[in-house]
XYZ file of N, CA, C and O in Angstrom:
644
model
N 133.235 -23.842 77.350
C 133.077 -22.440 77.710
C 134.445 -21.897 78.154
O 134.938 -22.192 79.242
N 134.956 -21.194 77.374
C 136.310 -20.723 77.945
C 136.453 -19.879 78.930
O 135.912 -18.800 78.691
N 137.334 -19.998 80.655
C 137.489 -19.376 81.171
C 139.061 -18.200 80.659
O 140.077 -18.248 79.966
N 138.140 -17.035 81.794
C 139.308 -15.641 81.658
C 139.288 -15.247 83.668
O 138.599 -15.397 84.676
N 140.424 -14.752 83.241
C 141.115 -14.123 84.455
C 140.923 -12.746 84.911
O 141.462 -11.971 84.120
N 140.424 -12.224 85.772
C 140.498 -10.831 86.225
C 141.740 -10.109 86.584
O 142.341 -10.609 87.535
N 142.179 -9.233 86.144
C 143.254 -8.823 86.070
C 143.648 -8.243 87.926
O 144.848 -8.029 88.099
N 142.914 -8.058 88.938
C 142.657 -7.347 89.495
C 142.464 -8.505 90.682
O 142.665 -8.162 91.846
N 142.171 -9.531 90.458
C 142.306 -10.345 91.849
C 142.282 -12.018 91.380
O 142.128 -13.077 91.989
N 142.543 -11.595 89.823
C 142.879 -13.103 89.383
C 142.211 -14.176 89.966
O 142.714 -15.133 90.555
N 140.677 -13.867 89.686
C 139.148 -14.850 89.632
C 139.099 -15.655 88.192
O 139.497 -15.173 87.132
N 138.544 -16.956 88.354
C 139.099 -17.579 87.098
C 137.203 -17.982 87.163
O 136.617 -18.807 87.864
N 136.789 -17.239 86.368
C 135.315 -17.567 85.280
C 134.963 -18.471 83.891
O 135.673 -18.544 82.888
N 134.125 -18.901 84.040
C 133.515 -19.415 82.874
C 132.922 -17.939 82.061
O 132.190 -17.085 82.564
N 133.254 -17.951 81.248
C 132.276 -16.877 80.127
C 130.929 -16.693 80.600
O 130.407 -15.897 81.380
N 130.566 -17.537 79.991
C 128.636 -17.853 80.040
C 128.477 -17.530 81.547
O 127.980 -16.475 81.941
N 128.991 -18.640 82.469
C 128.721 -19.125 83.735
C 128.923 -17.339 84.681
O 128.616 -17.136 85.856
N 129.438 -16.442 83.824
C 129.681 -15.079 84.768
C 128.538 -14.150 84.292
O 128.228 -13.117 84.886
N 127.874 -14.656 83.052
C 127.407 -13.644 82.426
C 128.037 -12.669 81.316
O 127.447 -11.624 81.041
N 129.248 -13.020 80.674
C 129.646 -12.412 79.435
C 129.835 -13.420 78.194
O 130.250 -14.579 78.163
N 129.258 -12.331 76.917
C 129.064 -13.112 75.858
C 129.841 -13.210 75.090
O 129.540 -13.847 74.080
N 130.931 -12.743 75.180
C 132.315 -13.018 74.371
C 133.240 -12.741 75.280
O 133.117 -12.199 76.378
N 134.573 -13.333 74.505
C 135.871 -12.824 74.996
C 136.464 -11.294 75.523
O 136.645 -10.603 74.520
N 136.648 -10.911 76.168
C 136.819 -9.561 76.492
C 138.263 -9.153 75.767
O 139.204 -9.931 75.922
N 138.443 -7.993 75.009
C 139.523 -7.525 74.543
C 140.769 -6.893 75.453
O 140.563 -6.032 76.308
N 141.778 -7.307 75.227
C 142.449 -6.856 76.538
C 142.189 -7.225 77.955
O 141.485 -8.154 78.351
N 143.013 -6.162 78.823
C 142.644 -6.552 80.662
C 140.979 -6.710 80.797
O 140.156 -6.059 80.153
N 140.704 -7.713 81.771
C 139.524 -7.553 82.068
C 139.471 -7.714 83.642
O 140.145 -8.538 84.260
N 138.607 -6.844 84.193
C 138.421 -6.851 85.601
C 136.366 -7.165 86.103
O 135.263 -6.687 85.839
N 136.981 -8.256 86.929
C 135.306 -8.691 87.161
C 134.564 -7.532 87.996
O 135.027 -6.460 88.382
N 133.549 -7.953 88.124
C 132.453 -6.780 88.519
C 133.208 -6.407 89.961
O 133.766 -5.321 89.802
N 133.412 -6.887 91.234
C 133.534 -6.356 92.017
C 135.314 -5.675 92.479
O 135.700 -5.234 93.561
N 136.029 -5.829 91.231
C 137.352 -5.166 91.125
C 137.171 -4.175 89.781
O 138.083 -3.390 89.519
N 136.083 -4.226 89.017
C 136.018 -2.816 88.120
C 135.228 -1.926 88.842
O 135.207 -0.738 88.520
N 134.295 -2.530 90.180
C 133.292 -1.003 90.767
C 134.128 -0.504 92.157
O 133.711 0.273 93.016
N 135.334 -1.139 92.111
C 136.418 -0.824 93.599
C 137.342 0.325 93.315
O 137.734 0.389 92.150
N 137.757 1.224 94.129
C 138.430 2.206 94.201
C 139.435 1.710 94.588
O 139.496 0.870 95.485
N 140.479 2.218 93.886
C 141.847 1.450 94.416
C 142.069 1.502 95.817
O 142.379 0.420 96.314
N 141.952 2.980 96.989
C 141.719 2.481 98.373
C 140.508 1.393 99.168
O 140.144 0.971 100.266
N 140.233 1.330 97.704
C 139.013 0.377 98.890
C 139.232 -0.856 99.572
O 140.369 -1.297 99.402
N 138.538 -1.495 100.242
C 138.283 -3.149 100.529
C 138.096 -3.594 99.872
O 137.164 -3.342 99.108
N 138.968 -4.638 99.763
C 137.776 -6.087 98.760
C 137.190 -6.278 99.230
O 137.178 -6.533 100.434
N 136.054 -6.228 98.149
C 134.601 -6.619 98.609
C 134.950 -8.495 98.920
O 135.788 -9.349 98.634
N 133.328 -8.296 99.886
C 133.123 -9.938 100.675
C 131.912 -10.262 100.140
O 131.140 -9.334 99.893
N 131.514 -11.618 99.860
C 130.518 -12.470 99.773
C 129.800 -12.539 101.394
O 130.191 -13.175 102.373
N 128.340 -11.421 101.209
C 127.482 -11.449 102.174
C 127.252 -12.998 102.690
O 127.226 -13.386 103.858
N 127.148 -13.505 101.897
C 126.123 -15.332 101.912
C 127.484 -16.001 102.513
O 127.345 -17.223 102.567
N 128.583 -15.624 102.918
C 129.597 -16.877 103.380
C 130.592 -15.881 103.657
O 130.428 -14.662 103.610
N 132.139 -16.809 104.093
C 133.193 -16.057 104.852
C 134.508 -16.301 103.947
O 135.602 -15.746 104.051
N 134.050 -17.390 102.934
C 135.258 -17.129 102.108
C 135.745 -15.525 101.242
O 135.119 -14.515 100.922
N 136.827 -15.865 101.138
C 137.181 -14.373 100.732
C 137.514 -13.951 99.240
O 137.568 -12.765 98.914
N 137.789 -15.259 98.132
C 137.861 -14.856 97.422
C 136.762 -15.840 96.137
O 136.149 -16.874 96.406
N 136.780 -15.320 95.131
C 135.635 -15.812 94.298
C 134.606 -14.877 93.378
O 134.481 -13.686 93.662
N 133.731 -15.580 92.046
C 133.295 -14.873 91.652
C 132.068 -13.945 92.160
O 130.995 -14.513 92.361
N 132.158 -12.637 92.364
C 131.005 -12.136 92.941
C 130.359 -11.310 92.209
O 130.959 -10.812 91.256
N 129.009 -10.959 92.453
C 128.181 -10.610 91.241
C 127.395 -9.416 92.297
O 127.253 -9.852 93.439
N 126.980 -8.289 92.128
C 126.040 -7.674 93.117
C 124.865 -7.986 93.391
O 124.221 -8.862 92.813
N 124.452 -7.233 94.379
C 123.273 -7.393 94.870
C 122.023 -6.882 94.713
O 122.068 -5.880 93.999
N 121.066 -7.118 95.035
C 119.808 -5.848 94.670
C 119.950 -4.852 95.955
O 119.656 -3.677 95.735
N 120.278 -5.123 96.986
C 120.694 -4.200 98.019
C 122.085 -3.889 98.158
O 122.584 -3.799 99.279
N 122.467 -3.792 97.559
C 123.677 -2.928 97.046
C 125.252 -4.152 97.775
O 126.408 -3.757 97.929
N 124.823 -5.344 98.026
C 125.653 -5.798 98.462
C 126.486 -6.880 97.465
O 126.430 -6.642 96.259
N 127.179 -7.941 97.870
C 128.162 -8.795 97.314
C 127.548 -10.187 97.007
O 126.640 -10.312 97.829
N 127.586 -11.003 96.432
C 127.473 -12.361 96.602
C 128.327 -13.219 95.770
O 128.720 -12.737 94.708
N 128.719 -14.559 96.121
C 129.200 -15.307 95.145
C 128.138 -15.728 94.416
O 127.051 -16.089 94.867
N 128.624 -15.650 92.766
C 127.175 -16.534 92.271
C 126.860 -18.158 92.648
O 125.783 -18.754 92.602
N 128.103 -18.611 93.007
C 127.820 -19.577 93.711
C 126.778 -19.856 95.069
O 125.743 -20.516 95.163
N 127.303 -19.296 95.749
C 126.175 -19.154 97.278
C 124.888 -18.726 96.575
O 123.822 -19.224 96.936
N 124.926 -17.983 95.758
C 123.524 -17.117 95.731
C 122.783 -18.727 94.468
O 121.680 -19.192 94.756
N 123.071 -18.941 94.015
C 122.669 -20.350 93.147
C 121.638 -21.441 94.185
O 120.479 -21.855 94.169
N 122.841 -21.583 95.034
C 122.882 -22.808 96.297
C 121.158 -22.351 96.993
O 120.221 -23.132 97.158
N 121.184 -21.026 97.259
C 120.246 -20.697 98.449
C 118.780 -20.447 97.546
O 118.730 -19.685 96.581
N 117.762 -21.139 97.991
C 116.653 -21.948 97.460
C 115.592 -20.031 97.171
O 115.006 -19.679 96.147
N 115.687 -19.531 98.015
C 115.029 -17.865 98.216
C 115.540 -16.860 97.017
O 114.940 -16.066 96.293
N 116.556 -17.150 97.102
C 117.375 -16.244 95.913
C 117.569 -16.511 94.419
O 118.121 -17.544 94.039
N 117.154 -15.657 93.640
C 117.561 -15.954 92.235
C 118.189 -14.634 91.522
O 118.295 -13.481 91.940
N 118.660 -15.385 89.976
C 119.322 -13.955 89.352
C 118.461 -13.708 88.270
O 118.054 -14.568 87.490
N 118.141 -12.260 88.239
C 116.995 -11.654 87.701
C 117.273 -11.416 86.200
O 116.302 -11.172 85.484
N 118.057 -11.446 85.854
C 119.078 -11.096 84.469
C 120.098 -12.293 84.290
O 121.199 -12.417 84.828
N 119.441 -13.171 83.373
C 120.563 -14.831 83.463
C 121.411 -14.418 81.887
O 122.056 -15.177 81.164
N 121.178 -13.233 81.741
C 122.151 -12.999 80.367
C 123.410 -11.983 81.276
O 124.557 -12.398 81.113
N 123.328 -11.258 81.803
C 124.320 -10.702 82.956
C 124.584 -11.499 84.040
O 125.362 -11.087 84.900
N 124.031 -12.633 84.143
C 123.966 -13.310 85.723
C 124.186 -12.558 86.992
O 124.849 -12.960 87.948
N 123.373 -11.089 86.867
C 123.452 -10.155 88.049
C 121.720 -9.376 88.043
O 120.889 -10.017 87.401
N 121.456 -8.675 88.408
C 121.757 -8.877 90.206
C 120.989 -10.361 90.931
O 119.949 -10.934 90.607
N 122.144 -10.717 92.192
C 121.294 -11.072 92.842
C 119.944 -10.844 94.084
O 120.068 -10.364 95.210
N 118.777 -11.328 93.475
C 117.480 -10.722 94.277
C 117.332 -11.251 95.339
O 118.037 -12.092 95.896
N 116.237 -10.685 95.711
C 115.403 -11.106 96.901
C 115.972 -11.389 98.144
O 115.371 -12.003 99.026
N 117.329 -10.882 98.264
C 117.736 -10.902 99.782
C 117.109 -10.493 101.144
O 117.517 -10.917 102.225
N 116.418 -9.913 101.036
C 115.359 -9.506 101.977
C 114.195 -10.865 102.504
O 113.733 -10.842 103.645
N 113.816 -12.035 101.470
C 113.828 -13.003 101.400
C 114.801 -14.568 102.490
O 114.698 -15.787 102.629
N 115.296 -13.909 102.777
C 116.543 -14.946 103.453
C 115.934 -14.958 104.158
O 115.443 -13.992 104.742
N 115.680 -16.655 104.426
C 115.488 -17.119 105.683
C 116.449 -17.497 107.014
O 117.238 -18.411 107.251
N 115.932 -16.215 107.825
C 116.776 -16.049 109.114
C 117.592 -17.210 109.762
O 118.783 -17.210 110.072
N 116.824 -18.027 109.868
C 117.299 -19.763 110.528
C 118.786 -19.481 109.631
O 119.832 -19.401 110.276
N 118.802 -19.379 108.556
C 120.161 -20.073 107.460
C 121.233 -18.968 108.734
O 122.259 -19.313 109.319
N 120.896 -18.351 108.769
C 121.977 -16.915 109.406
C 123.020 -17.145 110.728
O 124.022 -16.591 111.180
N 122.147 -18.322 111.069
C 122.209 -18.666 112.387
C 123.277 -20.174 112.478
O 124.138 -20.529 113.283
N 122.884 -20.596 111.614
C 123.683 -21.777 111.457
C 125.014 -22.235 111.585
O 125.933 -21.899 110.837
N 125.105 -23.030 112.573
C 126.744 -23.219 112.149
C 127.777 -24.005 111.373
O 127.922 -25.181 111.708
N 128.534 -23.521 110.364
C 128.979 -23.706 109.055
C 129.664 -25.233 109.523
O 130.777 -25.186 110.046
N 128.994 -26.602 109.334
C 129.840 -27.880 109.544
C 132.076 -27.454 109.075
O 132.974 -27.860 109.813
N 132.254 -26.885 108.178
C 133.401 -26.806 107.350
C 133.886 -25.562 108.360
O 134.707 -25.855 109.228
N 133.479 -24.393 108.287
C 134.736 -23.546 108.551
C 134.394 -23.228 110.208
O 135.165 -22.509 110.844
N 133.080 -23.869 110.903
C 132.622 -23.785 111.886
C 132.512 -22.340 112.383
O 133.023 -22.040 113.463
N 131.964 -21.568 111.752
C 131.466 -20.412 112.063
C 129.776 -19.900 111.822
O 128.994 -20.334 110.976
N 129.594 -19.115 112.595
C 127.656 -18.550 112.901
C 127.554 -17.427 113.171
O 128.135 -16.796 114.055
N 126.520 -16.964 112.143
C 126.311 -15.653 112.557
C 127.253 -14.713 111.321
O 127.400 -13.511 111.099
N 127.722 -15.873 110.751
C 128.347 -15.227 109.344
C 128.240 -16.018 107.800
O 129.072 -16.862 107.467
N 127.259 -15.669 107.050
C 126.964 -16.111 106.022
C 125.488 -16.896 106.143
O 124.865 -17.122 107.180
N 125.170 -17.193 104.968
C 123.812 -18.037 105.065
C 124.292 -19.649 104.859
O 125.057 -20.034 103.975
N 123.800 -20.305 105.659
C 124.029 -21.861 105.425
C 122.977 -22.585 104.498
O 121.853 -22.090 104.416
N 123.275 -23.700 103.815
C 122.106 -24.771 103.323
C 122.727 -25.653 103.784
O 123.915 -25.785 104.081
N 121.299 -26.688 103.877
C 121.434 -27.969 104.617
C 121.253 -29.446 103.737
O 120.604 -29.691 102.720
N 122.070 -30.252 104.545
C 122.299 -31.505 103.201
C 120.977 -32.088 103.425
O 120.321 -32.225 104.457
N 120.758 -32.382 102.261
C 119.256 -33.403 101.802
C 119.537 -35.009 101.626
O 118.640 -35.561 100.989
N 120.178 -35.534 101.888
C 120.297 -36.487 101.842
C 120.189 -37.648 103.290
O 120.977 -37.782 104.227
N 118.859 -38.381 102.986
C 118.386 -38.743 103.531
C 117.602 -38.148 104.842
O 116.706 -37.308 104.768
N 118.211 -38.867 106.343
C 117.590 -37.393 107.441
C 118.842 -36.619 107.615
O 118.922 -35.938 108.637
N 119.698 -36.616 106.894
C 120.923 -35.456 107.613
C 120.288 -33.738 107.383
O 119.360 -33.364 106.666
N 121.030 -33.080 108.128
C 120.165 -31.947 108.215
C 121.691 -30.829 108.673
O 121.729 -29.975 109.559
N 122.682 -31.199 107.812
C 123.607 -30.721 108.430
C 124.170 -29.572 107.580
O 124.416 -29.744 106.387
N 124.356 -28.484 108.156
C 124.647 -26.882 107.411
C 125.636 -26.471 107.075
O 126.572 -26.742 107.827
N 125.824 -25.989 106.355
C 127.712 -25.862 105.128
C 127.399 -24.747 104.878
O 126.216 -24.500 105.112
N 128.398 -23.395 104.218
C 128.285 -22.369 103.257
C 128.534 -23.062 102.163
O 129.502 -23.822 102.178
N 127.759 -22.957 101.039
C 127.926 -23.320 99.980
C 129.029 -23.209 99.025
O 129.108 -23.575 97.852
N 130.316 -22.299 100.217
C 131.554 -22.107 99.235
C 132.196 -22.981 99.913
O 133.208 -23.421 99.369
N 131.882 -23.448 101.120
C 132.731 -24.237 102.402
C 132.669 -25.666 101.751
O 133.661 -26.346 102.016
N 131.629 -26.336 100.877
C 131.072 -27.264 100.376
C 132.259 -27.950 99.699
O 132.367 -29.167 99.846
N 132.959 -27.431 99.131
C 134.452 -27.842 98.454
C 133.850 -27.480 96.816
O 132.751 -26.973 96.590
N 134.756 -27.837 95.888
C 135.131 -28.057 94.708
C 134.072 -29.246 93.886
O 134.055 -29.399 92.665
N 133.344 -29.907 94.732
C 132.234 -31.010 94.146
C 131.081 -31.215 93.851
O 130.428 -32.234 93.625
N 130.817 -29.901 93.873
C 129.246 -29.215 94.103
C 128.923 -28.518 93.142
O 129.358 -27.374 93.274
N 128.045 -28.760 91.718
C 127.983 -28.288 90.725
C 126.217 -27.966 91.042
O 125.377 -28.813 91.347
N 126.021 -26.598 90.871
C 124.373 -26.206 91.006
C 123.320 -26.488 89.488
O 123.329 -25.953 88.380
N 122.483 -27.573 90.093
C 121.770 -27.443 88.749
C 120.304 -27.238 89.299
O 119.614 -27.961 90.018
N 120.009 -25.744 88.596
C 118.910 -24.886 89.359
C 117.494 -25.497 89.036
O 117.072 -25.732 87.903
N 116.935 -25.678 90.037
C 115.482 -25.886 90.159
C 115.518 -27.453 90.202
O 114.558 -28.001 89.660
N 116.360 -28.165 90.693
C 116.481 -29.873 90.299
C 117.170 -30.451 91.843
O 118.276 -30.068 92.224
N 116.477 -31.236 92.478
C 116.005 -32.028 93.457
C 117.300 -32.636 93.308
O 118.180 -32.279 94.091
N 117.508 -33.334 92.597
C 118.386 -34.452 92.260
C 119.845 -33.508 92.962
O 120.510 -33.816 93.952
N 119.957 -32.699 92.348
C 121.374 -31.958 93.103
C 121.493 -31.662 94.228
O 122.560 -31.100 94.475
N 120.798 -31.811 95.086
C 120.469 -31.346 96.169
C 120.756 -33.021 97.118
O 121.275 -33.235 98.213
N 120.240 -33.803 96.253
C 120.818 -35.134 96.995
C 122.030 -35.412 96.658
O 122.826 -35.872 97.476
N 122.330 -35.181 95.446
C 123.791 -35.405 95.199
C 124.849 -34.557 96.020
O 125.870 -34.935 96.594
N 124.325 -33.369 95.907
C 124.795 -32.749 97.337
C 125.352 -33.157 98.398
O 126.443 -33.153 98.968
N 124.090 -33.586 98.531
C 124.337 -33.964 100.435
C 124.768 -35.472 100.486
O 125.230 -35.775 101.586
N 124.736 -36.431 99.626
C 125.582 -37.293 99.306
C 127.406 -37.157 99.864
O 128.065 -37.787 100.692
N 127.697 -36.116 99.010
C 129.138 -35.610 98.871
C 129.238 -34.923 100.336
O 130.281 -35.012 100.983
N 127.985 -34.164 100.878
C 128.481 -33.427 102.180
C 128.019 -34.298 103.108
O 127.923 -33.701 104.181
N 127.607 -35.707 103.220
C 127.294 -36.722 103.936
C 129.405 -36.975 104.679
O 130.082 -36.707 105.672
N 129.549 -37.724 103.152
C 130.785 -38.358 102.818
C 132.080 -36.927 103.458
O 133.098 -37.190 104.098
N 131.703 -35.714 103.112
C 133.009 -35.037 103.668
C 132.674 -34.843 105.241
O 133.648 -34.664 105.972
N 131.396 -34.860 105.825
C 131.471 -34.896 107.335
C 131.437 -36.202 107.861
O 131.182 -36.628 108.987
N 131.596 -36.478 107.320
C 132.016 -38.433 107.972
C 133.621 -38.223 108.005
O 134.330 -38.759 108.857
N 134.039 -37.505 107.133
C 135.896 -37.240 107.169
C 136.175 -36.451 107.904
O 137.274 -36.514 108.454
N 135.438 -35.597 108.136
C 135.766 -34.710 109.037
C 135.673 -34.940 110.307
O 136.588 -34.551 111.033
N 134.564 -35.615 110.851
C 134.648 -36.321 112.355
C 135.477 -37.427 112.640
O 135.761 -37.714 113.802
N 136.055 -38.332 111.273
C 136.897 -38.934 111.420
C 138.321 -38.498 112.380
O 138.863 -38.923 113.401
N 138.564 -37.324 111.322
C 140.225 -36.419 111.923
C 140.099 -35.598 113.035
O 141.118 -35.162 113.571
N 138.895 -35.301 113.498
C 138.548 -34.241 114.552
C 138.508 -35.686 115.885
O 138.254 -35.433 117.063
């Protein structure tokens, strides 16, 4: 699947994986740097605190990474040929809101999921998760593999702390 670049904040996408079905001709700017006014803010990923990444809208008019929004078990994308919007935010379970992010150690900002592996029960933003975390939707198995990998990075992390 060949990735392209947004001209506009230089987000690096999979084709498919963003929701476009061909190559784009010329500059291309992803959804939340083609609906921005040049004074505006960059937009933020509601679901977490990282700042940059692919984001897709919302059904309430907000931001998400399609990543986070994948991760979180309540939420799905209603249009998997656009991979937008993401739904059912109204849906979020409050507890996630509250959580505090094992990785960037922050609460009260973003929605957390929790590792499945075995009894750990320990809460990450799904962008905080690192680079090892591939979502395969509706499948158990990822979810241990998951928390496998976020077992193994908070064992490193209490190591150096």
């Amino acid at each position: 699947d060949p990735i392209i670049f947004c001209e506009g904040c230089d987000v690096a996408v999979h084709l498919a994986c963003y929701g476009l079905q061909k190559v784009p001709e010329g500059d291309w700017m992803c959804r939340a740097c083609s609906t921005r006014s040049s004074k505006a803010v960059k937009k933020q990923c509601c679901l977490c605190t990282c700042p940059d990444g692919a984001l897709k809208p919302t059904r309430d008019n907000r931001w998400a990474h399609l990543f986070c929004a994948q991760w979180i078990p309540e939420l799905f994308i209603s249009n998997t040929k656009a991979m937008e919007p993401v739904e059912n935010m109204n849906k979020l379970v409050k507890e996630r809101l509250s959580m505090n992010c094992v990785v960037c150690k922050t609460r009260n900002k973003g929605a957390c999921i929790q590792c499945a592996y075995g009894n750990c029960t320990v809460p990450v933003h799904p962008m905080c998760s690192g680079d090892n975390v591939v979502p395969v939707l509706g499948a158990t198995r990822s979810l241990t593999v998951f928390g496998q990998i976020l077992t193994a990075k908070v064992k490193s992390l209490r190591a150096i702390s």
